[in-house]
mmCIF file with all atom_site columns, C-alpha atoms in Angstrom:
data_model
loop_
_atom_site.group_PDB
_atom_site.id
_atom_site.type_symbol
_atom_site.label_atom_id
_atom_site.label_alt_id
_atom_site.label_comp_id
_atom_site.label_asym_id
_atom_site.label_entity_id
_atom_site.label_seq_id
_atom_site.pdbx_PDB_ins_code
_atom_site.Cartn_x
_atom_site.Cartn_y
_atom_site.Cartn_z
_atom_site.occupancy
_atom_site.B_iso_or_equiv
_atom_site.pdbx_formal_charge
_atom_site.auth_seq_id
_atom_site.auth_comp_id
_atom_site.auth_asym_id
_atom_site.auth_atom_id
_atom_site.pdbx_PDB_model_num
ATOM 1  C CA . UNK A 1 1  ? -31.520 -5.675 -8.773  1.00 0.00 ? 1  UNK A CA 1
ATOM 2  C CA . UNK A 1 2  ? -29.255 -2.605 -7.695  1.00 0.00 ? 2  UNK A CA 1
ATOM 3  C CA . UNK A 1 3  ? -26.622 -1.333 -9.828  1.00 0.00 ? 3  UNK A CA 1
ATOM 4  C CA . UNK A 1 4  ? -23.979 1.292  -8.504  1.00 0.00 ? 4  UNK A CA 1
ATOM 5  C CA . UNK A 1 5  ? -21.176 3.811  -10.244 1.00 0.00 ? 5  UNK A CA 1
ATOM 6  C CA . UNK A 1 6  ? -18.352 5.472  -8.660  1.00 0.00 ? 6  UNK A CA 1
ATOM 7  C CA . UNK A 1 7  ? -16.380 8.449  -10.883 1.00 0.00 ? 7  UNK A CA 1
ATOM 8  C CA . UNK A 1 8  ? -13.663 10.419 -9.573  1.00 0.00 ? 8  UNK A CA 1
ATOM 9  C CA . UNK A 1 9  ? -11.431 12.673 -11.438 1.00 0.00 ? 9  UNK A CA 1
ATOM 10 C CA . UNK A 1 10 ? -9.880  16.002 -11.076 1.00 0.00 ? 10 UNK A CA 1
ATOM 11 C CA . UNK A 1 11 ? -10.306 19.486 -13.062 1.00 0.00 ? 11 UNK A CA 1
ATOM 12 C CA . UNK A 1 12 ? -8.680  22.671 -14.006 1.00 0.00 ? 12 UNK A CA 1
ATOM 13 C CA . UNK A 1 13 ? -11.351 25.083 -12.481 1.00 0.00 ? 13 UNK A CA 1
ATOM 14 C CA . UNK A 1 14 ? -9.435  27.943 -14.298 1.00 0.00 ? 14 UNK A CA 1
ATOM 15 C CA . UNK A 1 15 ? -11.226 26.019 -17.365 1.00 0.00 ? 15 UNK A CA 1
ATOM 16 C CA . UNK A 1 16 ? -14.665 26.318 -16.603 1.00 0.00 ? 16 UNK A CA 1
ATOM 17 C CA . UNK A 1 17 ? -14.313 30.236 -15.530 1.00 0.00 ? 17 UNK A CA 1
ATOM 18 C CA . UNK A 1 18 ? -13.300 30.195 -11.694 1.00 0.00 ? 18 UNK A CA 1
ATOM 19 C CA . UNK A 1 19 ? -10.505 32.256 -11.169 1.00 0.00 ? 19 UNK A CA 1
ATOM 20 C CA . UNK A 1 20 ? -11.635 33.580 -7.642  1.00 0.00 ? 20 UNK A CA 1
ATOM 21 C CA . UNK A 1 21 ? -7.796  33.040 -5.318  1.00 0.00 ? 21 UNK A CA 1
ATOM 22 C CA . UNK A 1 22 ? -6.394  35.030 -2.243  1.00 0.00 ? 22 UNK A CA 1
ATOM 23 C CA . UNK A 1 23 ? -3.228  35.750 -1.300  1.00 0.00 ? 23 UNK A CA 1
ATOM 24 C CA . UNK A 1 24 ? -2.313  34.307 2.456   1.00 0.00 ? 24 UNK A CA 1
ATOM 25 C CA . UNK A 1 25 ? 0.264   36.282 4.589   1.00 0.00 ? 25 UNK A CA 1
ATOM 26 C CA . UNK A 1 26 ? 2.175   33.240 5.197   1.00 0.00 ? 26 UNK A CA 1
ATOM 27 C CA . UNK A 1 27 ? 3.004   33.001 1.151   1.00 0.00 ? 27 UNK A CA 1
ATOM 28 C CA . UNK A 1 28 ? 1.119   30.541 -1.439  1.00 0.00 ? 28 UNK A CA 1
ATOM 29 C CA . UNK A 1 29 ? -2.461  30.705 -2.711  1.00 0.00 ? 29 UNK A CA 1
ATOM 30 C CA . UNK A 1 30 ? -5.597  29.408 -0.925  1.00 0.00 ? 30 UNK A CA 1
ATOM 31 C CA . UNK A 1 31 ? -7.131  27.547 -4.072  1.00 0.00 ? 31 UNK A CA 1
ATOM 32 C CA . UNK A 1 32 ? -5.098  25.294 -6.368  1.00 0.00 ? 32 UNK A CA 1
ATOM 33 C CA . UNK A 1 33 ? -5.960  25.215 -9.925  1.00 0.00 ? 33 UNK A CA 1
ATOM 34 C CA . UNK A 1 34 ? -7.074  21.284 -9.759  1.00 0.00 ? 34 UNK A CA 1
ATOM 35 C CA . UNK A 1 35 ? -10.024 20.279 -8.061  1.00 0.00 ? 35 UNK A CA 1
ATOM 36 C CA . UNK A 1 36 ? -10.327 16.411 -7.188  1.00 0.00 ? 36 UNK A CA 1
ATOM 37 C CA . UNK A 1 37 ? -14.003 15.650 -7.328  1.00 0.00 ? 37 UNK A CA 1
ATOM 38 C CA . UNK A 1 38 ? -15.746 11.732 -6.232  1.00 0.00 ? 38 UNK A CA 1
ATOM 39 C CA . UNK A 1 39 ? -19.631 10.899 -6.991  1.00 0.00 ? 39 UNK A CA 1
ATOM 40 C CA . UNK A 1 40 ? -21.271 7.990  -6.336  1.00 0.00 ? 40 UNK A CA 1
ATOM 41 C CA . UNK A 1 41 ? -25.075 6.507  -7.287  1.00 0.00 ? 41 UNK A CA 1
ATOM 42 C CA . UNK A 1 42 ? -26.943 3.497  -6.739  1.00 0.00 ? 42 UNK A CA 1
ATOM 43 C CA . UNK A 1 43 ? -29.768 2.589  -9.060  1.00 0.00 ? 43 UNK A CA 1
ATOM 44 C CA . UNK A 1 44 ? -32.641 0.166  -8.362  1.00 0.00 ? 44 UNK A CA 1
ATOM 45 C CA . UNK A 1 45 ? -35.122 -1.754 -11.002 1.00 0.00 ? 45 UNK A CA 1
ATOM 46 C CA . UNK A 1 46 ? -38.728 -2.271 -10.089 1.00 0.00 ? 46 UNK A CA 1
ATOM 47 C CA . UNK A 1 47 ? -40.900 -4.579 -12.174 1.00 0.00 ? 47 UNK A CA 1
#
């Protein structure tokens, strides 16, 4: 038997302590602030 999970989401990073940015010449930021994350597992059971 297999069983699988997919979670997505999306988080602040300025919450958990990353502030790092730069500046581009053509205006704007690099980073934004939300970060859009997707993981995925699979389990197996073995009698």
């Amino acid at each position: 038997q297999v069983t699988g999970i997919i979670v997505t989401g999306t988080i602040n990073r300025e919450k958990y302590g990353i502030n790092f940015n730069q500046a581009l010449e053509t205006g704007g930021v690099m980073l934004g602030k939300d970060v859009k994350f997707e993981a995925s597992a699979e389990f197996s059971i073995s009698e």
